[in-house]
Structures are given as C-alpha cells and as structure tokens.
Coordinates of C-alpha atoms and ligand atoms in Angstrom, one line a residue:
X14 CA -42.1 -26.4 191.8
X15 CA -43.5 -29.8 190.7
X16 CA -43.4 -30.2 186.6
X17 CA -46.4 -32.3 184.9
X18 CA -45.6 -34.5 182.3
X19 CA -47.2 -36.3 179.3
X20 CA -48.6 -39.4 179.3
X21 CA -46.3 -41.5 176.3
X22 CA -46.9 -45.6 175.9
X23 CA -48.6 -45.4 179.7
X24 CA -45.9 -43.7 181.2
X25 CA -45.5 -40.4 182.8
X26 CA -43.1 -38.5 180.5
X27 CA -40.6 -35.7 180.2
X28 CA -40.8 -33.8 177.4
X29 CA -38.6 -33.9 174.1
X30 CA -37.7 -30.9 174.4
X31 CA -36.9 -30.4 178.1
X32 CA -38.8 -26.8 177.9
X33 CA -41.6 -26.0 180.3
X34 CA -44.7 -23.6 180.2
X35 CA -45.6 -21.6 183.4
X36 CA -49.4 -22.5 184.6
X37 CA -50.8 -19.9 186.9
X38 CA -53.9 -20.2 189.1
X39 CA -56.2 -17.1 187.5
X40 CA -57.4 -16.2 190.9
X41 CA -54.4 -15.4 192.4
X42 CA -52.2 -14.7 189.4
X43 CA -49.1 -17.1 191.1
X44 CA -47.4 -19.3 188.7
X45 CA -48.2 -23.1 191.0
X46 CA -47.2 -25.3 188.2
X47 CA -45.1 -26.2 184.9
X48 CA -46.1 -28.3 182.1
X49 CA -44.2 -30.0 179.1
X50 CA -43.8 -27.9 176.4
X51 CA -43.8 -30.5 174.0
X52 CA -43.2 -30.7 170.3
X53 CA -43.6 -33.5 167.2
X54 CA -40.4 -35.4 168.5
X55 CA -43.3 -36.2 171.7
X56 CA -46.1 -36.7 169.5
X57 CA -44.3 -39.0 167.4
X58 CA -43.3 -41.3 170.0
X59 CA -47.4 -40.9 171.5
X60 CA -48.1 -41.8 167.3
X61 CA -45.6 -44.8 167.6
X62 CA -47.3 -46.8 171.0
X63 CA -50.6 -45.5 169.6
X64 CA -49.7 -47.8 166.4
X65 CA -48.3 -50.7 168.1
X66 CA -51.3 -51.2 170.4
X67 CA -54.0 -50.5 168.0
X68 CA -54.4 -54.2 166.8
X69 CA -54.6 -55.4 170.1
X70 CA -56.8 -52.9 171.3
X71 CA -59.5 -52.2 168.5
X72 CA -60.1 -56.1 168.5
X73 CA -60.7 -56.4 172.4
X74 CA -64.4 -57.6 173.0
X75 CA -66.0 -54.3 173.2
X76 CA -67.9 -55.3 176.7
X77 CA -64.0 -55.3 178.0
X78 CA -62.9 -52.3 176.1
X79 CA -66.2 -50.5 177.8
X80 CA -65.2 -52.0 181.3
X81 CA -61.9 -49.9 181.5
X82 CA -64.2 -46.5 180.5
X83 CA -66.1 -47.4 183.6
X84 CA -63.3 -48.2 185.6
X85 CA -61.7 -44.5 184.7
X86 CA -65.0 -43.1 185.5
X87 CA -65.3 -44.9 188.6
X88 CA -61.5 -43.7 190.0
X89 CA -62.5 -39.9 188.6
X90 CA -65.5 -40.0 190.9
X91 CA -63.2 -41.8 193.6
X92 CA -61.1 -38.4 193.4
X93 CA -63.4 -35.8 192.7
X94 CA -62.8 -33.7 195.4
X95 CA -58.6 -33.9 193.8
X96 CA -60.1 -33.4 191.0
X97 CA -62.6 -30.1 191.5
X98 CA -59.6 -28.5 193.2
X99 CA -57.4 -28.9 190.9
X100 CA -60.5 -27.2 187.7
X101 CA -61.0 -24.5 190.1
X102 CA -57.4 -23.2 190.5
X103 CA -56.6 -23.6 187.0
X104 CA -59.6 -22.4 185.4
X105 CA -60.4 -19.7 188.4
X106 CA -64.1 -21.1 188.5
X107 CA -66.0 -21.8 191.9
X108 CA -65.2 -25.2 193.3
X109 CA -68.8 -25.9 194.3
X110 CA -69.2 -25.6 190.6
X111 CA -66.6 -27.5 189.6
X112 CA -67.7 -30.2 192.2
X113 CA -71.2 -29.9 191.2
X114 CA -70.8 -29.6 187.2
X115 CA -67.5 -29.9 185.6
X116 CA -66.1 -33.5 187.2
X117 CA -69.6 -35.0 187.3
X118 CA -70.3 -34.8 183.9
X119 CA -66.3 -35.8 183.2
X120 CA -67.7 -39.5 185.4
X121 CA -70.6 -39.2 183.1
X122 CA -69.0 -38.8 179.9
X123 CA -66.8 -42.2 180.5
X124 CA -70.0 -44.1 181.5
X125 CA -72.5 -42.7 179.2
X126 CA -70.1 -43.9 176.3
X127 CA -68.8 -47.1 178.0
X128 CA -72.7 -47.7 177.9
X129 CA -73.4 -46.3 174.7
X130 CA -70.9 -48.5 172.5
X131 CA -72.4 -51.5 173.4
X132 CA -75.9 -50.4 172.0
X133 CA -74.1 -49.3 168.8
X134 CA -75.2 -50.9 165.8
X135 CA -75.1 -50.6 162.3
X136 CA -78.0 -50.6 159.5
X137 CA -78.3 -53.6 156.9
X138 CA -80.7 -52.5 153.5
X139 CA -82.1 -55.9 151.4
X140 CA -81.9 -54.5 147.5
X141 CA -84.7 -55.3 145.5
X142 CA -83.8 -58.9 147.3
X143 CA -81.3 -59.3 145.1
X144 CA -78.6 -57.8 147.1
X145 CA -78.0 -57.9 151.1
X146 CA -75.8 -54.8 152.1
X147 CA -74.6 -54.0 155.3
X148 CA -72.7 -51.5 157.0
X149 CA -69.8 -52.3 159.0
X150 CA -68.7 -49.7 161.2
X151 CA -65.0 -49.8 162.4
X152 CA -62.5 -48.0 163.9
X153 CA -60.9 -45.5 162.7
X154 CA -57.2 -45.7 163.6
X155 CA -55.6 -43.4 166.3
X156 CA -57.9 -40.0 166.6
X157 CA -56.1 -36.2 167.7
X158 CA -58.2 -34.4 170.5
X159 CA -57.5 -31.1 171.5
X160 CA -59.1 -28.9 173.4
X161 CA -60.3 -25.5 175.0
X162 CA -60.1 -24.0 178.8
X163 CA -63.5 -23.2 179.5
X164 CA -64.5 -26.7 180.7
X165 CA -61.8 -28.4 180.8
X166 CA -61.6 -32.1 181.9
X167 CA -65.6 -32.0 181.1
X168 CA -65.0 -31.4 176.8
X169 CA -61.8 -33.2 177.1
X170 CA -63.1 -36.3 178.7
X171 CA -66.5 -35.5 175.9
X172 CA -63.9 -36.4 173.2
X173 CA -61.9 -38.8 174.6
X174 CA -64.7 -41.1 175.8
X175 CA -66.5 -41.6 172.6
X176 CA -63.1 -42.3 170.9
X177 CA -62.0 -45.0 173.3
X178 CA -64.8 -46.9 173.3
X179 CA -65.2 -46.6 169.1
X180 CA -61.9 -48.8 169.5
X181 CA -60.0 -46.2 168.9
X182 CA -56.4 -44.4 170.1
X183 CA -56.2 -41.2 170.9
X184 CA -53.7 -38.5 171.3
X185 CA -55.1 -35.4 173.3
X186 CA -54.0 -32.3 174.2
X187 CA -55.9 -30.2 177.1
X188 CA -55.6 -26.4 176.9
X189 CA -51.8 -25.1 177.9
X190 CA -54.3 -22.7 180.0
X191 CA -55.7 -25.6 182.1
X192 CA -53.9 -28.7 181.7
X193 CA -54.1 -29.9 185.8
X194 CA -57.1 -32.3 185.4
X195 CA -55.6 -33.4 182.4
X196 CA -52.5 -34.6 183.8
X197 CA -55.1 -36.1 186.5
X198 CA -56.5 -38.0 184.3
X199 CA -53.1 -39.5 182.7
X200 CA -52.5 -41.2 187.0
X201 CA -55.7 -42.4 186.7
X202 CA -55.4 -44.1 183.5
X203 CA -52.1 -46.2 184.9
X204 CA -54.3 -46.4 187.8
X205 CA -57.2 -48.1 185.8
X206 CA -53.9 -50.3 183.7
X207 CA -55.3 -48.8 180.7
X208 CA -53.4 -50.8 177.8
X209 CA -50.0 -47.9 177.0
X210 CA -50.5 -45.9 174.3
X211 CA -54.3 -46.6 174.0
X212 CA -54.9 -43.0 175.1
X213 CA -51.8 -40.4 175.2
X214 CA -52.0 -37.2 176.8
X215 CA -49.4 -34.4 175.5
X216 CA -49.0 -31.1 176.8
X217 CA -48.0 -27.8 175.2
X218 CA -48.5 -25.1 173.1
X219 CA -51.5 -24.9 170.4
X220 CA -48.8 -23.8 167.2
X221 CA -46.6 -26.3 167.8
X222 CA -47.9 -29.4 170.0
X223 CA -51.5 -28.9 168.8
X224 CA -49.9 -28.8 164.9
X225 CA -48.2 -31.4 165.2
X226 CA -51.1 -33.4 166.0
X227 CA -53.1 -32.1 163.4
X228 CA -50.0 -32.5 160.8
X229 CA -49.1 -36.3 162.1
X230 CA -50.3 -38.5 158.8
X231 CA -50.7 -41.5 161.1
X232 CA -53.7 -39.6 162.5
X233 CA -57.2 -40.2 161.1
X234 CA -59.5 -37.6 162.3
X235 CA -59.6 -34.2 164.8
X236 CA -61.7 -33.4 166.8
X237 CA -61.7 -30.2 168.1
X238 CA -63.3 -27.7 170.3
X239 CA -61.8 -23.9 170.5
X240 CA -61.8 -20.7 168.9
X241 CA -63.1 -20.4 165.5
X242 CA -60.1 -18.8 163.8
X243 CA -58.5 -22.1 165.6
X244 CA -60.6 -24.3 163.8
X245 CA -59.9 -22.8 160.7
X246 CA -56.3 -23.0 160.7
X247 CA -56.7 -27.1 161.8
X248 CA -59.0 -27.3 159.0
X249 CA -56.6 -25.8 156.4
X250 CA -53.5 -28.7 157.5
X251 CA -56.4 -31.1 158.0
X252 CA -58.7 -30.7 154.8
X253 CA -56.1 -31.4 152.0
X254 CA -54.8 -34.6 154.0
X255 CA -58.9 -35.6 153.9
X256 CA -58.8 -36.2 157.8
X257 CA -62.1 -36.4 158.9
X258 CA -62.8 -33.2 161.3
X259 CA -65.2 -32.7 163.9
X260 CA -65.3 -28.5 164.7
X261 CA -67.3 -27.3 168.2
X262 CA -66.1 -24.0 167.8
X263 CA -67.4 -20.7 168.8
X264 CA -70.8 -18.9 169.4
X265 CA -72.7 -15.1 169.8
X266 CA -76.2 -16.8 171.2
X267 CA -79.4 -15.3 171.2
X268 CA -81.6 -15.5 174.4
X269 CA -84.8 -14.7 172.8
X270 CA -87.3 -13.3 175.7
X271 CA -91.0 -13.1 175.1
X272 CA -93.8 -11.0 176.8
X273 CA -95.9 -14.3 177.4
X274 CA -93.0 -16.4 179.1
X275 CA -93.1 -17.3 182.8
X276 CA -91.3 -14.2 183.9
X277 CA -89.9 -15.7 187.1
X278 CA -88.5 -18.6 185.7
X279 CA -87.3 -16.7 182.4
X280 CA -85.3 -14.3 185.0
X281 CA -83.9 -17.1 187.0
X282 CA -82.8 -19.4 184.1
X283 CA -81.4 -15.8 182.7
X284 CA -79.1 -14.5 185.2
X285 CA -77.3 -18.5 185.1
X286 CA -77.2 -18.2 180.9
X287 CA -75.3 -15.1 181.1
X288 CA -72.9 -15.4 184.0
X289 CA -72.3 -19.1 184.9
X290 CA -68.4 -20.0 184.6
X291 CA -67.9 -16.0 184.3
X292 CA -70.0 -16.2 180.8
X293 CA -66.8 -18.6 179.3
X294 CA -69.6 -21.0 178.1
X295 CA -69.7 -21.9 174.8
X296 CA -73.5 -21.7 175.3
X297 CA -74.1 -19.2 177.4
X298 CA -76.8 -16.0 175.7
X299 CA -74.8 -13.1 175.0
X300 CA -77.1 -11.4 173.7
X301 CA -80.2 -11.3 174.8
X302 CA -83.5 -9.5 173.2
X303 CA -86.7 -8.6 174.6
X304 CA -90.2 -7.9 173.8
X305 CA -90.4 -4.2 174.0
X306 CA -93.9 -5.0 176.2
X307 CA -91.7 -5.9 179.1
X308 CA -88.3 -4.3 178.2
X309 CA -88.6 -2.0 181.1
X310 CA -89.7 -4.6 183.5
X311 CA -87.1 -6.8 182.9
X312 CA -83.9 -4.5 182.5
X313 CA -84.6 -3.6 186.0
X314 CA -85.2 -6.9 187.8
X315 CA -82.1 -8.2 185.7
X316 CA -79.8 -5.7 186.6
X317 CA -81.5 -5.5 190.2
X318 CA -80.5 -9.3 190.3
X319 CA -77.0 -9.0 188.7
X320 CA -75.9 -6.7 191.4
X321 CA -76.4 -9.7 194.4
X322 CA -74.1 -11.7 192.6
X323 CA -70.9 -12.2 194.1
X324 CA -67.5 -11.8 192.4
X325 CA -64.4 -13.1 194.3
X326 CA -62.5 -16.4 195.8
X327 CA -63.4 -19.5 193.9
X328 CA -62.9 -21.4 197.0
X329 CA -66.0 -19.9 198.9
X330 CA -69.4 -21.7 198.8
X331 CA -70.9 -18.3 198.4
X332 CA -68.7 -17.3 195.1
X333 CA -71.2 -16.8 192.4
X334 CA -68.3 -16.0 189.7
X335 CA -64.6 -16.8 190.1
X336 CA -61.8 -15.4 188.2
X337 CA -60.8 -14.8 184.6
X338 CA -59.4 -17.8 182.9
X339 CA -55.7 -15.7 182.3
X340 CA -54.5 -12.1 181.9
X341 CA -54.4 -11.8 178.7
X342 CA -58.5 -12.9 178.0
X343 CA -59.0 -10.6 181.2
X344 CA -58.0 -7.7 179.2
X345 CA -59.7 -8.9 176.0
X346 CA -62.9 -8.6 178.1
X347 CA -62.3 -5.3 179.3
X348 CA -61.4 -4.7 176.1
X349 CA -64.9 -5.2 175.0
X350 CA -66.5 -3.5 177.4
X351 CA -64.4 -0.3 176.4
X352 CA -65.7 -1.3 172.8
X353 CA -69.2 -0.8 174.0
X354 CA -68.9 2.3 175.3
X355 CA -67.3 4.0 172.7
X356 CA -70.2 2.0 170.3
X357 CA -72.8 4.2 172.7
X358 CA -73.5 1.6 174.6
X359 CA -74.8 2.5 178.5
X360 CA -73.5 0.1 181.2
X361 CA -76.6 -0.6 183.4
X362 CA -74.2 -2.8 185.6
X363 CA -70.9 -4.0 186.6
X364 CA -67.9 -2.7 183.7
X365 CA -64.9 -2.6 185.7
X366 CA -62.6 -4.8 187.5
X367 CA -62.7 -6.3 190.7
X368 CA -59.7 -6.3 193.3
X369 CA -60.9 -8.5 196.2
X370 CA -59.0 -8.5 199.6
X371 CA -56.7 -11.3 200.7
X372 CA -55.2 -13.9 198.7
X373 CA -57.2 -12.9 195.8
X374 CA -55.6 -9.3 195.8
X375 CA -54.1 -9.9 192.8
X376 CA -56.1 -12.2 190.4
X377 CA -58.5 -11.1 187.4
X378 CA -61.5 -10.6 188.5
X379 CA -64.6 -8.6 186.5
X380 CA -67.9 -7.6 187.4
X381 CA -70.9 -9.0 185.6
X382 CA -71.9 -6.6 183.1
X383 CA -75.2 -5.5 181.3
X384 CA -74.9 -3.4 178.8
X385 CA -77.7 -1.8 176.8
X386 CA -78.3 0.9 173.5
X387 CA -76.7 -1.2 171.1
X388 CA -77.3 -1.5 167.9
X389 CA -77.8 -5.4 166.9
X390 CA -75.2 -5.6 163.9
X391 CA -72.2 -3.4 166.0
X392 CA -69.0 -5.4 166.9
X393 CA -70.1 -6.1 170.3
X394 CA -73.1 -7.6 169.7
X395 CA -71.2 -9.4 166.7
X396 CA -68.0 -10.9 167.8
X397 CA -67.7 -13.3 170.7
X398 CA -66.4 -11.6 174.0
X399 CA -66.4 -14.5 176.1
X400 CA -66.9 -13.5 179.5
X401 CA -69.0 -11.8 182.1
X402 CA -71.1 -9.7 179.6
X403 CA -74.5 -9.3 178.1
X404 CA -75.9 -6.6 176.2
X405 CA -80.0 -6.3 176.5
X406 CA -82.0 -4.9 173.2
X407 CA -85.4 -4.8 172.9
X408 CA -87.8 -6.2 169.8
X409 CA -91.2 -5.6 168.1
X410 CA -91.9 -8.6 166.3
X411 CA -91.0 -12.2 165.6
X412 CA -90.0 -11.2 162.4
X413 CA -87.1 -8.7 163.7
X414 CA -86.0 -10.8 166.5
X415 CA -85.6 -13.7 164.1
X416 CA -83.1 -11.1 161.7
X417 CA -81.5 -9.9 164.7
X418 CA -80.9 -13.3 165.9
X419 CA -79.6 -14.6 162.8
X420 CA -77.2 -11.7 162.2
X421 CA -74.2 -13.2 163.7
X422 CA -71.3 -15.6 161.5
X423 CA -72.2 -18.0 164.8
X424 CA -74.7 -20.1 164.9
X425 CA -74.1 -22.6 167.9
X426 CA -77.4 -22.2 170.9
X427 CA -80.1 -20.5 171.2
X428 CA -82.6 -20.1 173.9
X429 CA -86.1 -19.1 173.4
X430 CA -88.9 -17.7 176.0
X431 CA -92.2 -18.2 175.1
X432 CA -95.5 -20.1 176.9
X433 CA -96.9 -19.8 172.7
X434 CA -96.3 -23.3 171.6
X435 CA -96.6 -22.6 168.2
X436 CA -94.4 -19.7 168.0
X437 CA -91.5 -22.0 169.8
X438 CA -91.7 -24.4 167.3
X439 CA -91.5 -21.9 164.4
X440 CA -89.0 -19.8 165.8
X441 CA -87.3 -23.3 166.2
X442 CA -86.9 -24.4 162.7
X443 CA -85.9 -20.8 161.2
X444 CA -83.2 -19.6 164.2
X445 CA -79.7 -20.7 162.8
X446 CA -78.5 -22.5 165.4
X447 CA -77.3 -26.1 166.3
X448 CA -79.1 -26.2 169.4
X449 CA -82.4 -24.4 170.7
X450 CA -83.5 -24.3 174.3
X451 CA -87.1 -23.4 174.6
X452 CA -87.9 -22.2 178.2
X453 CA -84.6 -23.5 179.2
X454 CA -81.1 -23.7 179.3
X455 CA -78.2 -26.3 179.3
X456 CA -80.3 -29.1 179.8
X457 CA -78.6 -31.5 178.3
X458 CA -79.1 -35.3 177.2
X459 CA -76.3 -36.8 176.2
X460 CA -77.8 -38.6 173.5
X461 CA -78.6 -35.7 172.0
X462 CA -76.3 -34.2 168.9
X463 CA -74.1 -31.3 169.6
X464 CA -72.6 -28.6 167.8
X465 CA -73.1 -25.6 165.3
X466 CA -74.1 -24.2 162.3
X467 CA -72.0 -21.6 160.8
X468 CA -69.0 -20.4 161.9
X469 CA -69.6 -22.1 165.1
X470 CA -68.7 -25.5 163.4
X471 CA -69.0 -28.7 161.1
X472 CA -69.8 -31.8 162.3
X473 CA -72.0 -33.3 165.5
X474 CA -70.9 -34.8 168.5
X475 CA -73.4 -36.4 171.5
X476 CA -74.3 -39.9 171.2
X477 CA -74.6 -42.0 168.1
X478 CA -72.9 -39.1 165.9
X479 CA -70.0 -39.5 167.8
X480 CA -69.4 -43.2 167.8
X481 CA -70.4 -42.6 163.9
X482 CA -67.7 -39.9 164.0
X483 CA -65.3 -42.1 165.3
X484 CA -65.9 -45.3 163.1
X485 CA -65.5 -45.8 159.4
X486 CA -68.8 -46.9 157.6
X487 CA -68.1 -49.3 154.9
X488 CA -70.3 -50.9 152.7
X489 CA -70.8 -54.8 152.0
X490 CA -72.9 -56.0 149.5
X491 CA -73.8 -59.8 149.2
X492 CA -75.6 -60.8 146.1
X493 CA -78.1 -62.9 146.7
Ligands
LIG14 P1 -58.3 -21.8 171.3 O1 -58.8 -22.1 169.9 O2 -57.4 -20.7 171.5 O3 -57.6 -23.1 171.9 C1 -58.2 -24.4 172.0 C2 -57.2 -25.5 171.9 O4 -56.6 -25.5 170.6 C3 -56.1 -25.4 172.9 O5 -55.8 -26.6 173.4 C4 -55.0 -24.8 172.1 O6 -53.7 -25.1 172.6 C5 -55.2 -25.5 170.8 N1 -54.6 -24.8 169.6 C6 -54.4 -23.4 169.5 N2 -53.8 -23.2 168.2 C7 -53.7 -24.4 167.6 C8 -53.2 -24.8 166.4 N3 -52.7 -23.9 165.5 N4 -53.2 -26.1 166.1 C9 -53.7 -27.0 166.9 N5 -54.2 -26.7 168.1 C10 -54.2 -25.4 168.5 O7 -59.6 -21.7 172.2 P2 -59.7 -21.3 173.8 O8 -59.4 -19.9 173.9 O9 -58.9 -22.4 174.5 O10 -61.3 -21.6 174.1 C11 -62.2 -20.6 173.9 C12 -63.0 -20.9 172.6 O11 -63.6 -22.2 172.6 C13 -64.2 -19.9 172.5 O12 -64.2 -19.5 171.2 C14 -65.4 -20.8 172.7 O13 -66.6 -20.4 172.2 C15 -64.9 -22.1 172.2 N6 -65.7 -23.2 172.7 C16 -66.6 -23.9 171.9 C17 -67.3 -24.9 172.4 C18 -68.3 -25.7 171.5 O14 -68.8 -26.7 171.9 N7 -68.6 -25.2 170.3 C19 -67.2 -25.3 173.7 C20 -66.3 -24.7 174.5 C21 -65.5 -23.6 174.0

C-alpha cells in the first residue's frame, strides 16, 4: 500500500518517526492509504527550512511571489479531475461536488489571493501636519495552519493562500481524516519549483503533530479551523506565548423562515442548507424555525422533498449525499439522533442508517433526517451534530425567533427568509452571528470577512483581514 509523506524543505519526506496512520475511504470503509504520523522532530526540521528561506522569500517582488500562487492554481485546475477523486474518497462526498465546489474554489483561493496582494496597501494619517505616520505592513514570520475534514483542500488552500502571498512561510497540517489532496498539493508545489520550505506540509495526528505546531516558538501566528473545544486547547498553548490566533471554529445556525418569503425559492435554497456535504458544513442551518402561518405547509413539502434525495455511492452523478466522513463521527450522529428521541423529539424523516448494495455495502451511510417537537434550548438543538440532521420548530414573532436564534454558545451564519426589507435588516444587526444570508445561502465573495462570534471564533478571515492577519502593522511617524 502506497505511504504519503510530508512535504520538508521541498522534498517529499518520511517521517521522524517511521509510524504511519491508516486513511480509509468513508464509503467503503477499506483502509487505501497511510500517512506520516509525524511528531516535533518533523516539524522542527519544516521550522528550520522555513527559517532559512524566509529572507529570501519575504523580500521577493511581490508580483513574482503572486506569480507562483497562480502557477499552483493553474496546475490544481490542470489536475482537477486527480484532484476531486482523490476529496471524494477521502471525505466520502459526491465527486460531482467535489468537481463542482471543493477544487474550484481550492484554484480560486490561490488566484483570488495571488490577485489580492498586489492591491494591498496600507493607510498613512498627516497629524495635525506636524507629524506624517504610516503604516507598514510586513510579514509575519513563518505562520502554523491546520485544519478540518469537512472541506478539505478548499479551507486548507483558504489559509495557505493568503499566508503565502503576505510573504509569509507556512507549516500546515490537513486533517489526519482527509489528508489525500493535501499531499496533492505538496507534488504540485515541486511541480510549480515553489522555493523549499516556503510552504511545508506535515501529516499526523492533532495532539501531537498539530501541538507541536502550535507549541513551535519560531511560529508567529495559527490559524485554525476545527472544533471549538480544538480551538480552545490551541488557544490555551498559543495565548500565553501572545501568538496571534485566527479561530473559524464551530456553529448551531439558525435558518430563520418567514411567512412572506418566496416559498419556492426558500424550499429549494433549504433542502441544499441542510444536507449539502451530508450537513458537515460549517454553515449549513441546523436549525431551522418557521412562522407558525406556514409551519404546516412547509414541514410537509420539506420532508416530501427530503425523501427524493438520494443517499449512496459518491461516485454516481445522481448521489445527492455520500458517506460519513469516518466511523467514529458516523456514530456521533446517530448518536444524536437517539438523543432526539429520547428529548421527545418525532422523526418526520430519515433517522437510521443506510446499507447500500455493492461496493458501498459497508461504508457509513445516514439518511437525511428532519426532526421536529423540540424544545429550542434542549441538547439537540444546542450542541453541534454535524451531519445530515435538522430539527424544524415553529415561531410567533420576531421577537421569539430572535431569542431562540440567539440561544446557542455559536454564533457563526445565519440565514434569514423574508421579502420585508426592513425586518431583514433589523433582524440583521441583532442575530449573533458572523455572517447573515438574507434569502440566500453560501453565496460567497471572497472579499468578504469570514468567521464567528461566540464560541464559533475570534478573529476574521476573507480578503483584506487576512492579508492584515498575516502581516505585522507597525507604526512610523516622521515629524515634520
Ligand atoms: P477538529 O477540531 O477535531 O480537527 C481540526 C484539525 O485540528 C485537524 O487537523 C486535527 O488534527 C487538528 N487538531 C486536533 N487536536 C489538535 C490539537 N490539540 N492541537 C493542534 N491541532 C489539533 O475538527 P474536525 O472534526 O476536523 O472538523 C469539524 C469541526 O470543524 C466542526 O466543529 C466544524 O464546525 C468546524 N468547522 C468550522 C469552520 C469555520 O469556518 N468556522 C469550517 C469548517 C469546519
């Protein structure tokens, strides 16, 4: 069986250690590949090359340093069908989304950034003309990015980009879960001569790989998307060694349905917010609440909807969801589901597992489930599940929703149904969340800042907030 390895100084790797970590593909439950189960001894030699090329790198003109992002966006696109494959049997989700979604916006992130950095500028502030100051914005040093299995090369390639073209070096570490596209992207960097040790890829585990990125002294800053309880113990190393942190953690969203919105549209939009990627979006509405007017109305198109979709074989164009990411968040989610019942909640739809002939006999598979008679502040309308699951509650008034919304220790997306343009701008500015979609959902503008209030996390990334993430402001003031 073929072993990944790291990506060290520009070359592929074996690890420290000499361990490996079984990958399995989700849908079929088969073990198809080994990574490095690496440890500080690799991230200190990744820390070492990082140092030794910084100079050399951070000082590059930045229209060169932005040519290489484009040329690594240009060879990802060049593979993407390599590249989809290799999301879908890792992370279990349908190529055609994979194809369509997760590697496009990889290309996207490396040119959007490539492009972005040479716009980047920094403000200058005339005191009273006695003083000119201005702000020079540099790079940080070498930057630690891990991150989740959900979308992976897309939130990977969303931190590494920004970082790169900042002027920075980075050492990442994809998700032990999904690490394929990852190791992808390490060919495709000697493919592109990226300069070694500009960016290093390590593989592994999240306690000890992961910490030892976050515990490294040479490294300035993580950024990190993942579980919340994740986040907080990176912030606990991180915080008293005053790293600079950027948390995308995780989220419980509302999906705020009014009796006025366009109903067709609203039910559409709805059924891809709660079951796209099997529900293991960040941003996808768990919950979602609706006017009592047209509670009935709705619950029974929804659910009548819900049914048609198609659970099986990532590889088939007509797969609507693919497998759970891995066994053990399989059972979580069933887990869950168990939890709602016992809460009083009624399944409407879906609840169990599904076993799908041929090769996908044995992978973990779970209907799409709606789930309604809950009360808003019970544990399964309070902690994140993660998965193919929605519970449906209905509301009086703007007033309740808004309480019920805000109820949760998340506070990441929103999305809000309404054709009462007033109402969506008020319920805009009081819902607690990062991000509010008003008769939409993940539209999104890569300019835009990302991230949560909350529990959900600290810090924005997106556009200019990343490459001021990324930099070091300092201060100069001239006296006239
Ligand atoms: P996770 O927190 O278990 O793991 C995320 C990454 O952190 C992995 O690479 C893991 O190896 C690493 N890690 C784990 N322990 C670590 C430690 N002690 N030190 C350093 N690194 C460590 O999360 P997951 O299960 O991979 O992803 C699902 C979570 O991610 C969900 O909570 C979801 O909401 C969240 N998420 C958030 C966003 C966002 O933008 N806010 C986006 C996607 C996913």
């Amino acid at each position: 069986m073929d072993k990944l390895k790291n990506y060290i100084n520009g070359i592929l790797t074996t690890p420290y250690s000499n361990n490996y970590i079984n990958v399995h593909d989700p849908s079929t439950s088969e073990v198809f590949t080994m990574i490095p189960d690496s440890n500080a001894e690799d991230v200190q030699l990744a820390v070492e090359s990082a140092e030794k090329v910084f100079p050399e790198w951070s000082e590059l003109p930045v229209e060169i340093r932005s040519g290489y992002l484009m040329k690594i966006a240009e060879l990802i696109k060049k593979n993407l069908d390599k590249f989809a494959h290799a999301e879908c049997m890792d992370n279990g989700k349908p190529l055609w989304l994979a194809k369509s979604v997760d590697i496009p916006r990889a290309v996207k992130n490396f040119e959007f950034f490539a492009s972005a950095v040479m716009q980047f500028s920094s403000e200058s502030h005339m005191s009273d003309n006695v003083a000119l100051n201005y702000t020079l914005r540099q790079p940080l040093g070498i930057i630690g990015a891990i991150s989740p299995w959900n979308l992976p090369l897309y939130l990977f390639t969303w931190k590494i980009a920004p970082a790169l073209a900042a002027g920075n070096c980075v050492i990442a570490k994809p998700s032990e879960i999904t690490p394929l596209t990852a190791f992808l992207l390490s060919e495709i960097c000697i493919e592109a001569n990226l300069p070694g040790g500009v960016l290093n890829i390590i593989h592994g585990y999240g306690h000890t790989a992961g910490s030892a990125i976050v515990s490294h002294p040479k490294i300035k800053a993580i950024t990190f998307t993942g579980g919340t309880k994740t986040g907080e113990t990176i912030a606990k190393i991180a915080a008293p060694m005053f790293k600079k942190l950027s948390l995308e953690l995780g989220g419980k969203n509302p999906n705020i349905i009014f009796a006025d919105c366009n109903f067709t549209e609203m039910l559409e939009t709805t059924v891809q917010s709660s079951f796209r990627n099997q529900g293991e979006i960040c941003l996808c509405g768990s919950r979602i609440f609706v006017e009592r007017k047209i509670y009935e109305k709705f619950k029974n198109d929804f659910v009548e909807r819900v049914k048609k979709l198609k659970v099986g074989d990532p590889l088939k164009d007509d797969t609507d969801l693919g497998a759970i990411v891995s066994k053990q968040h399989f059972e979580k989610i069933l887990y869950y589901i168990d939890l709602a019942e016992k809460e009083g909640g009624k399944i409407l739809c879906g609840g169990k597992q599904v076993k799908p002939e041929g090769r996908c006999k044995d992978g973990w598979f779970i209907e799409p489930t709606v789930i309604e008679g809950l009360p808003f502040d019970c544990r399964t309308n309070q902690e994140e599940i993660f998965g193919p699951v929605v519970t449906i509650t209905p509301f009086e008034t703007e007033e309740e929703v808004l309480m019920m919304a805000n109820s949760t220790e998340y506070g990441l997306a929103s999305i809000i149904w309404t054709e009462n343009l007033s109402r969506a701008h008020r319920l805009s500015s009081k819902i607690k969340t990062g991000i509010v979609w008003i008769n939409c959902w993940m539209h999104r503008d890569l300019r835009t800042p990302f991230g949560g209030m909350k529990n959900s996390g600290v810090g924005r990334e997106g556009g200019e907030e990343a490459l001021r993430f990324f930099t070091e402001a300092r201060n100069v003031c001239v006296k006239m």
